[in-house]
Amino acid sequence: MAAGRRLMAALSLVVVAGACGDSGGGAGTTPAPTTSLAPSTTSTTVPATTAPPPTSTTTTTTLASTTTTVPPTTTTSVAAASAQADLAAFFTAAEALDADIAAAAEAFNAGFDPDGPDEIISTEAIIAVQPLSTAPVADAIPAGLAPDLEAAVLAVFADLDSRIAALRGATERLQFDGPVDEALLCLGFGSTSNARFDDDLARARTLAATAPAPTAAADSKEAGILSVRLELIRLLDVGCDSCGGATYDEPFSVDWEGRTIEGVEFTASFDGARWVVEIFAC
């Protein structure tokens, strides 16, 4: 990425998290007492001629012991939560924006006539493209994702951002009588990003199912780095008169303490709710 040019931009994001535990106990067995009565013996002696056999009486009483059995303590194992739930809003927003971009592209194609006598692009096409924004998608990305998952999520974001920048760039060039060839170049960037979208989205979903849940706070370093990476994707798509084409195949290198991304200086400040970022380029 070329450095040394200057563009001022701003962006921000927010996130949250929680935990659980369990406890257990046990009981012992107390044997009941056993009582044994000593034998009692009574003996009577009479003259030999009439003496009957000696009589002996023995009495023994035994109390049965009582045992109480307590069921073993049950321990419940809670599986570690994945990032899937934390990214549910992101996936929903990404799919919704994908549908909106597709609808805007149809309107653009219907209103684009390079050989038209009066206008090359229709007012309806311009109106369809104008409201498109990746802001809801960016806001739904939690900070602190596992590195490979964050890269996959930002690849999806880059696809969407590139497609919007391509349509908007082409529309503006045609609206203000710019060269048609430049508009077609912009549309080519959008077409390439559109072709990647389904695979990039599927990969992010797969990784989210097994990656650990994110736990970074809104004012954390992780949240700040995420904000800077998002802002650079936007800058690559619209800065320096660009019109799409940004991809995210590997993480942008960020020196947070030195305030540089891919060697380009930036500033970042937390406003109490989110990071505000400015990257110096163009």
mmCIF file of C-alpha atoms in Angstrom:
data_model
loop_
_atom_site.group_PDB
_atom_site.id
_atom_site.type_symbol
_atom_site.label_atom_id
_atom_site.label_comp_id
_atom_site.label_asym_id
_atom_site.label_seq_id
_atom_site.Cartn_x
_atom_site.Cartn_y
_atom_site.Cartn_z
ATOM 1 C CA MET A 1 0.000 0.000 0.000
ATOM 2 C CA ALA A 2 1.344 3.343 -0.933
ATOM 3 C CA ALA A 3 2.152 5.628 1.936
ATOM 4 C CA GLY A 4 2.793 9.325 2.334
ATOM 5 C CA ARG A 5 -0.542 10.561 1.087
ATOM 6 C CA ARG A 6 -3.100 11.988 3.522
ATOM 7 C CA LEU A 7 -6.746 11.205 4.060
ATOM 8 C CA MET A 8 -8.655 11.876 7.258
ATOM 9 C CA ALA A 9 -11.262 9.303 8.240
ATOM 10 C CA ALA A 10 -13.088 8.206 11.356
ATOM 11 C CA LEU A 11 -14.541 4.998 12.654
ATOM 12 C CA SER A 12 -15.592 3.150 15.766
ATOM 13 C CA LEU A 13 -16.767 -0.084 17.422
ATOM 14 C CA VAL A 14 -18.108 -1.573 20.762
ATOM 15 C CA VAL A 15 -18.225 -4.991 22.550
ATOM 16 C CA VAL A 16 -19.183 -7.028 25.821
ATOM 17 C CA ALA A 17 -18.782 -10.557 27.579
ATOM 18 C CA GLY A 18 -19.560 -12.994 30.799
ATOM 19 C CA ALA A 19 -18.836 -16.369 32.804
ATOM 20 C CA CYS A 20 -20.233 -19.254 34.971
ATOM 21 C CA GLY A 21 -19.231 -22.013 37.483
ATOM 22 C CA ASP A 22 -20.530 -24.893 39.662
ATOM 23 C CA SER A 23 -20.116 -26.354 43.152
ATOM 24 C CA GLY A 24 -20.651 -29.686 44.942
ATOM 25 C CA GLY A 25 -20.706 -31.380 48.379
ATOM 26 C CA GLY A 26 -20.828 -34.850 50.038
ATOM 27 C CA ALA A 27 -21.988 -36.763 53.161
ATOM 28 C CA GLY A 28 -20.517 -39.616 55.246
ATOM 29 C CA THR A 29 -21.992 -42.787 56.766
ATOM 30 C CA THR A 30 -22.432 -43.171 60.548
ATOM 31 C CA PRO A 31 -22.722 -46.812 61.668
ATOM 32 C CA ALA A 32 -25.478 -47.416 64.256
ATOM 33 C CA PRO A 33 -24.402 -48.745 67.637
ATOM 34 C CA THR A 34 -24.584 -52.477 68.378
ATOM 35 C CA THR A 35 -25.722 -53.482 71.892
ATOM 36 C CA SER A 36 -24.845 -56.945 73.250
ATOM 37 C CA LEU A 37 -26.374 -58.151 76.537
ATOM 38 C CA ALA A 38 -24.122 -60.533 78.529
ATOM 39 C CA PRO A 39 -25.503 -64.069 78.972
ATOM 40 C CA SER A 40 -27.345 -64.654 82.230
ATOM 41 C CA THR A 41 -26.890 -68.079 83.924
ATOM 42 C CA THR A 42 -28.998 -69.528 86.834
ATOM 43 C CA SER A 43 -27.999 -72.866 88.482
ATOM 44 C CA THR A 44 -29.853 -74.823 91.316
ATOM 45 C CA THR A 45 -28.312 -77.864 93.192
ATOM 46 C CA VAL A 46 -30.546 -80.637 94.816
ATOM 47 C CA PRO A 47 -29.735 -84.047 96.345
ATOM 48 C CA ALA A 48 -28.078 -86.384 93.891
ATOM 49 C CA THR A 49 -30.914 -88.881 93.841
ATOM 50 C CA THR A 50 -33.412 -86.329 92.619
ATOM 51 C CA ALA A 51 -31.206 -83.732 90.940
ATOM 52 C CA PRO A 52 -32.409 -82.823 87.444
ATOM 53 C CA PRO A 53 -29.913 -81.766 84.816
ATOM 54 C CA PRO A 54 -28.628 -78.210 85.363
ATOM 55 C CA THR A 55 -30.669 -75.508 83.692
ATOM 56 C CA SER A 56 -28.889 -72.693 81.795
ATOM 57 C CA THR A 57 -30.617 -69.641 80.312
ATOM 58 C CA THR A 58 -28.783 -67.297 77.918
ATOM 59 C CA THR A 59 -30.336 -64.167 76.372
ATOM 60 C CA THR A 60 -28.618 -62.173 73.592
ATOM 61 C CA THR A 61 -30.047 -59.032 71.921
ATOM 62 C CA THR A 62 -28.453 -57.568 68.775
ATOM 63 C CA LEU A 63 -29.554 -54.273 67.220
ATOM 64 C CA ALA A 64 -29.208 -54.204 63.444
ATOM 65 C CA SER A 65 -26.835 -51.558 62.155
ATOM 66 C CA THR A 66 -28.316 -48.777 60.010
ATOM 67 C CA THR A 67 -26.500 -47.414 56.950
ATOM 68 C CA THR A 68 -27.539 -44.286 55.028
ATOM 69 C CA THR A 69 -26.352 -44.058 51.427
ATOM 70 C CA VAL A 70 -26.036 -40.593 49.903
ATOM 71 C CA PRO A 71 -26.081 -40.325 46.060
ATOM 72 C CA PRO A 72 -22.761 -39.182 44.566
ATOM 73 C CA THR A 73 -22.391 -35.507 43.771
ATOM 74 C CA THR A 74 -23.225 -34.731 40.133
ATOM 75 C CA THR A 75 -20.788 -32.506 38.274
ATOM 76 C CA THR A 76 -21.990 -30.716 35.152
ATOM 77 C CA SER A 77 -19.384 -29.923 32.517
ATOM 78 C CA VAL A 78 -20.094 -26.759 30.558
ATOM 79 C CA ALA A 79 -18.483 -26.619 27.139
ATOM 80 C CA ALA A 80 -16.549 -23.464 26.360
ATOM 81 C CA ALA A 81 -18.660 -21.006 24.394
ATOM 82 C CA SER A 82 -17.741 -20.353 20.765
ATOM 83 C CA ALA A 83 -17.727 -17.028 18.916
ATOM 84 C CA GLN A 84 -20.789 -18.017 16.891
ATOM 85 C CA ALA A 85 -23.302 -16.237 19.113
ATOM 86 C CA ASP A 86 -21.128 -13.109 19.300
ATOM 87 C CA LEU A 87 -21.042 -12.929 15.495
ATOM 88 C CA ALA A 88 -24.735 -13.644 14.894
ATOM 89 C CA ALA A 89 -25.523 -9.942 14.407
ATOM 90 C CA PHE A 90 -22.548 -9.589 12.040
ATOM 91 C CA PHE A 91 -23.682 -12.457 9.811
ATOM 92 C CA THR A 92 -27.236 -11.119 9.730
ATOM 93 C CA ALA A 93 -26.040 -7.612 8.823
ATOM 94 C CA ALA A 94 -23.644 -8.945 6.165
ATOM 95 C CA GLU A 95 -26.351 -10.996 4.446
ATOM 96 C CA ALA A 96 -28.802 -8.088 4.546
ATOM 97 C CA LEU A 97 -26.239 -5.710 3.025
ATOM 98 C CA ASP A 98 -25.339 -8.285 0.364
ATOM 99 C CA ALA A 99 -28.998 -8.338 -0.709
ATOM 100 C CA ASP A 100 -29.183 -4.516 -0.706
ATOM 101 C CA ILE A 101 -26.058 -4.238 -2.851
ATOM 102 C CA ALA A 102 -27.420 -6.807 -5.310
ATOM 103 C CA ALA A 103 -30.667 -4.836 -5.613
ATOM 104 C CA ALA A 104 -28.760 -1.573 -6.135
ATOM 105 C CA ALA A 105 -26.601 -3.246 -8.813
ATOM 106 C CA GLU A 106 -29.747 -4.307 -10.674
ATOM 107 C CA ALA A 107 -31.046 -0.746 -10.546
ATOM 108 C CA PHE A 108 -27.651 0.511 -11.736
ATOM 109 C CA ASN A 109 -27.606 -1.894 -14.688
ATOM 110 C CA ALA A 110 -31.153 -0.933 -15.628
ATOM 111 C CA GLY A 111 -30.233 2.757 -15.602
ATOM 112 C CA PHE A 112 -26.798 2.508 -17.243
ATOM 113 C CA ASP A 113 -26.728 3.263 -20.969
ATOM 114 C CA PRO A 114 -23.345 4.402 -22.305
ATOM 115 C CA ASP A 115 -24.940 5.152 -25.678
ATOM 116 C CA GLY A 116 -27.973 7.007 -24.308
ATOM 117 C CA PRO A 117 -28.779 10.322 -25.983
ATOM 118 C CA ASP A 118 -29.478 12.311 -22.832
ATOM 119 C CA GLU A 119 -27.941 10.556 -19.842
ATOM 120 C CA ILE A 120 -25.565 7.682 -19.251
ATOM 121 C CA ILE A 121 -26.851 6.864 -15.764
ATOM 122 C CA SER A 122 -30.432 7.275 -14.586
ATOM 123 C CA THR A 123 -31.567 9.162 -11.516
ATOM 124 C CA GLU A 124 -33.145 5.937 -10.220
ATOM 125 C CA ALA A 125 -29.763 4.192 -10.346
ATOM 126 C CA ILE A 126 -28.092 7.011 -8.436
ATOM 127 C CA ILE A 127 -30.799 6.966 -5.761
ATOM 128 C CA ALA A 128 -30.479 3.165 -5.355
ATOM 129 C CA VAL A 129 -26.723 3.340 -4.724
ATOM 130 C CA GLN A 130 -26.566 6.334 -2.371
ATOM 131 C CA PRO A 131 -27.930 4.739 0.873
ATOM 132 C CA LEU A 132 -25.555 1.747 0.844
ATOM 133 C CA SER A 133 -23.264 1.641 3.896
ATOM 134 C CA THR A 134 -21.062 -0.908 5.655
ATOM 135 C CA ALA A 135 -21.442 0.865 9.027
ATOM 136 C CA PRO A 136 -23.991 -1.645 10.470
ATOM 137 C CA VAL A 137 -21.680 -4.518 9.506
ATOM 138 C CA ALA A 138 -18.602 -2.884 11.037
ATOM 139 C CA ASP A 139 -20.496 -2.076 14.250
ATOM 140 C CA ALA A 140 -21.448 -5.755 14.621
ATOM 141 C CA ILE A 141 -17.847 -7.029 14.664
ATOM 142 C CA PRO A 142 -16.740 -7.750 18.264
ATOM 143 C CA ALA A 143 -13.169 -7.016 19.318
ATOM 144 C CA GLY A 144 -10.871 -9.754 20.556
ATOM 145 C CA LEU A 145 -11.690 -12.436 17.976
ATOM 146 C CA ALA A 146 -9.118 -15.169 17.364
ATOM 147 C CA PRO A 147 -6.648 -13.921 14.698
ATOM 148 C CA ASP A 148 -7.752 -16.298 11.920
ATOM 149 C CA LEU A 149 -11.426 -15.598 12.614
ATOM 150 C CA GLU A 150 -10.908 -11.827 12.662
ATOM 151 C CA ALA A 151 -9.121 -12.081 9.297
ATOM 152 C CA ALA A 152 -12.020 -14.094 7.847
ATOM 153 C CA VAL A 153 -14.591 -11.620 9.174
ATOM 154 C CA LEU A 154 -12.665 -8.649 7.776
ATOM 155 C CA ALA A 155 -12.459 -10.419 4.396
ATOM 156 C CA VAL A 156 -16.275 -10.431 4.333
ATOM 157 C CA PHE A 157 -16.351 -6.769 5.337
ATOM 158 C CA ALA A 158 -13.821 -5.903 2.602
ATOM 159 C CA ASP A 159 -15.938 -7.660 -0.052
ATOM 160 C CA LEU A 160 -19.001 -5.644 0.890
ATOM 161 C CA ASP A 161 -17.133 -2.359 1.209
ATOM 162 C CA SER A 162 -15.452 -2.859 -2.174
ATOM 163 C CA ARG A 163 -18.758 -3.556 -3.919
ATOM 164 C CA ILE A 164 -20.335 -0.401 -2.506
ATOM 165 C CA ALA A 165 -17.282 1.702 -3.395
ATOM 166 C CA ALA A 166 -17.334 0.288 -6.940
ATOM 167 C CA LEU A 167 -20.988 1.117 -7.517
ATOM 168 C CA ARG A 168 -20.696 4.549 -5.927
ATOM 169 C CA GLY A 169 -17.469 5.341 -7.800
ATOM 170 C CA ALA A 170 -18.957 4.309 -11.131
ATOM 171 C CA THR A 171 -22.136 6.272 -10.454
ATOM 172 C CA GLU A 172 -20.249 9.455 -9.544
ATOM 173 C CA ARG A 173 -18.032 9.247 -12.622
ATOM 174 C CA LEU A 174 -21.008 8.788 -14.917
ATOM 175 C CA GLN A 175 -23.097 11.396 -13.116
ATOM 176 C CA PHE A 176 -20.433 14.066 -13.587
ATOM 177 C CA ASP A 177 -19.520 13.095 -17.137
ATOM 178 C CA GLY A 178 -16.387 11.208 -16.210
ATOM 179 C CA PRO A 179 -14.845 8.727 -18.640
ATOM 180 C CA VAL A 180 -17.005 5.633 -19.119
ATOM 181 C CA ASP A 181 -13.851 3.493 -19.108
ATOM 182 C CA GLU A 182 -13.112 4.593 -15.535
ATOM 183 C CA ALA A 183 -16.637 3.687 -14.470
ATOM 184 C CA LEU A 184 -16.226 0.249 -16.036
ATOM 185 C CA LEU A 185 -12.935 -0.193 -14.179
ATOM 186 C CA CYS A 186 -14.722 0.518 -10.896
ATOM 187 C CA LEU A 187 -17.431 -1.993 -11.748
ATOM 188 C CA GLY A 188 -14.757 -4.590 -12.425
ATOM 189 C CA PHE A 189 -13.431 -4.177 -8.866
ATOM 190 C CA GLY A 190 -16.926 -4.707 -7.524
ATOM 191 C CA SER A 191 -17.459 -7.788 -9.664
ATOM 192 C CA THR A 192 -14.283 -9.419 -8.309
ATOM 193 C CA SER A 193 -15.338 -8.733 -4.718
ATOM 194 C CA ASN A 194 -18.822 -10.059 -5.401
ATOM 195 C CA ALA A 195 -17.356 -13.337 -6.709
ATOM 196 C CA ARG A 196 -15.460 -13.826 -3.411
ATOM 197 C CA PHE A 197 -18.301 -13.022 -1.058
ATOM 198 C CA ASP A 198 -20.070 -16.389 -0.668
ATOM 199 C CA ASP A 199 -16.856 -18.333 -0.019
ATOM 200 C CA ASP A 200 -15.523 -15.706 2.387
ATOM 201 C CA LEU A 201 -18.806 -15.672 4.304
ATOM 202 C CA ALA A 202 -18.887 -19.482 4.520
ATOM 203 C CA ARG A 203 -15.315 -19.598 5.838
ATOM 204 C CA ALA A 204 -16.076 -17.032 8.531
ATOM 205 C CA ARG A 205 -19.114 -19.055 9.638
ATOM 206 C CA THR A 206 -17.074 -22.258 9.835
ATOM 207 C CA LEU A 207 -14.347 -20.663 11.956
ATOM 208 C CA ALA A 208 -16.869 -18.947 14.236
ATOM 209 C CA ALA A 209 -18.383 -22.313 15.207
ATOM 210 C CA THR A 210 -15.174 -23.484 16.911
ATOM 211 C CA ALA A 211 -13.251 -20.304 17.785
ATOM 212 C CA PRO A 212 -13.379 -19.075 21.404
ATOM 213 C CA ALA A 213 -15.766 -16.291 22.299
ATOM 214 C CA PRO A 214 -14.199 -12.803 22.254
ATOM 215 C CA THR A 215 -13.766 -10.987 25.564
ATOM 216 C CA ALA A 216 -12.058 -7.663 24.721
ATOM 217 C CA ALA A 217 -13.534 -4.461 26.144
ATOM 218 C CA ALA A 218 -14.596 -1.514 23.998
ATOM 219 C CA ASP A 219 -11.622 0.579 25.144
ATOM 220 C CA SER A 220 -9.056 -2.221 24.791
ATOM 221 C CA LYS A 221 -6.013 -2.354 22.544
ATOM 222 C CA GLU A 222 -7.697 -5.162 20.591
ATOM 223 C CA ALA A 223 -10.716 -2.965 19.883
ATOM 224 C CA GLY A 224 -8.441 -0.129 18.787
ATOM 225 C CA ILE A 225 -6.483 -2.348 16.384
ATOM 226 C CA LEU A 226 -9.720 -3.675 14.899
ATOM 227 C CA SER A 227 -10.886 -0.104 14.325
ATOM 228 C CA VAL A 228 -7.650 0.823 12.567
ATOM 229 C CA ARG A 229 -7.851 -2.226 10.283
ATOM 230 C CA LEU A 230 -11.449 -1.443 9.356
ATOM 231 C CA GLU A 231 -10.531 2.146 8.591
ATOM 232 C CA LEU A 232 -7.665 1.116 6.330
ATOM 233 C CA ILE A 233 -9.995 -1.162 4.328
ATOM 234 C CA ARG A 234 -12.313 1.813 3.808
ATOM 235 C CA LEU A 235 -9.395 4.022 2.863
ATOM 236 C CA LEU A 236 -8.183 1.533 0.249
ATOM 237 C CA ASP A 237 -11.676 1.459 -1.266
ATOM 238 C CA VAL A 238 -12.428 5.176 -1.440
ATOM 239 C CA GLY A 239 -9.240 7.115 -0.615
ATOM 240 C CA CYS A 240 -7.011 8.702 -3.222
ATOM 241 C CA ASP A 241 -9.882 8.646 -5.763
ATOM 242 C CA SER A 242 -10.218 4.855 -5.490
ATOM 243 C CA CYS A 243 -13.435 2.977 -6.249
ATOM 244 C CA GLY A 244 -13.267 -0.461 -4.640
ATOM 245 C CA GLY A 245 -10.899 -3.378 -4.965
ATOM 246 C CA ALA A 246 -9.773 -3.778 -1.333
ATOM 247 C CA THR A 247 -9.254 -7.364 -0.177
ATOM 248 C CA TYR A 248 -8.248 -8.797 3.192
ATOM 249 C CA ASP A 249 -6.345 -12.006 2.683
ATOM 250 C CA GLU A 250 -3.996 -11.560 5.640
ATOM 251 C CA PRO A 251 -3.966 -9.285 8.695
ATOM 252 C CA PHE A 252 -2.718 -5.728 8.279
ATOM 253 C CA SER A 253 0.391 -5.197 10.406
ATOM 254 C CA VAL A 254 -0.367 -2.764 13.219
ATOM 255 C CA ASP A 255 2.170 -1.205 15.601
ATOM 256 C CA TRP A 256 -0.269 0.022 18.232
ATOM 257 C CA GLU A 257 2.292 1.709 20.468
ATOM 258 C CA GLY A 258 4.069 3.322 17.505
ATOM 259 C CA ARG A 259 0.712 4.233 15.900
ATOM 260 C CA THR A 260 1.429 2.846 12.430
ATOM 261 C CA ILE A 261 -0.441 0.410 10.199
ATOM 262 C CA GLU A 262 1.471 -1.129 7.311
ATOM 263 C CA GLY A 263 4.056 1.580 7.984
ATOM 264 C CA VAL A 264 1.533 4.445 7.646
ATOM 265 C CA GLU A 265 0.922 6.714 10.624
ATOM 266 C CA PHE A 266 -2.445 6.968 12.318
ATOM 267 C CA THR A 267 -3.999 8.460 15.432
ATOM 268 C CA ALA A 268 -6.531 6.723 17.652
ATOM 269 C CA SER A 269 -8.437 8.055 20.635
ATOM 270 C CA PHE A 270 -11.213 6.545 22.733
ATOM 271 C CA ASP A 271 -14.156 8.908 23.080
ATOM 272 C CA GLY A 272 -15.804 7.064 25.958
ATOM 273 C CA ALA A 273 -17.771 4.707 23.733
ATOM 274 C CA ARG A 274 -15.560 3.847 20.762
ATOM 275 C CA TRP A 275 -12.228 4.383 19.040
ATOM 276 C CA VAL A 276 -11.933 7.322 16.645
ATOM 277 C CA VAL A 277 -9.239 6.714 14.039
ATOM 278 C CA GLU A 278 -7.442 8.898 11.499
ATOM 279 C CA ILE A 279 -4.997 7.358 9.001
ATOM 280 C CA PHE A 280 -2.569 9.653 7.218
ATOM 281 C CA ALA A 281 -2.380 8.763 3.538
ATOM 282 C CA CYS A 282 -3.017 10.320 0.130
#
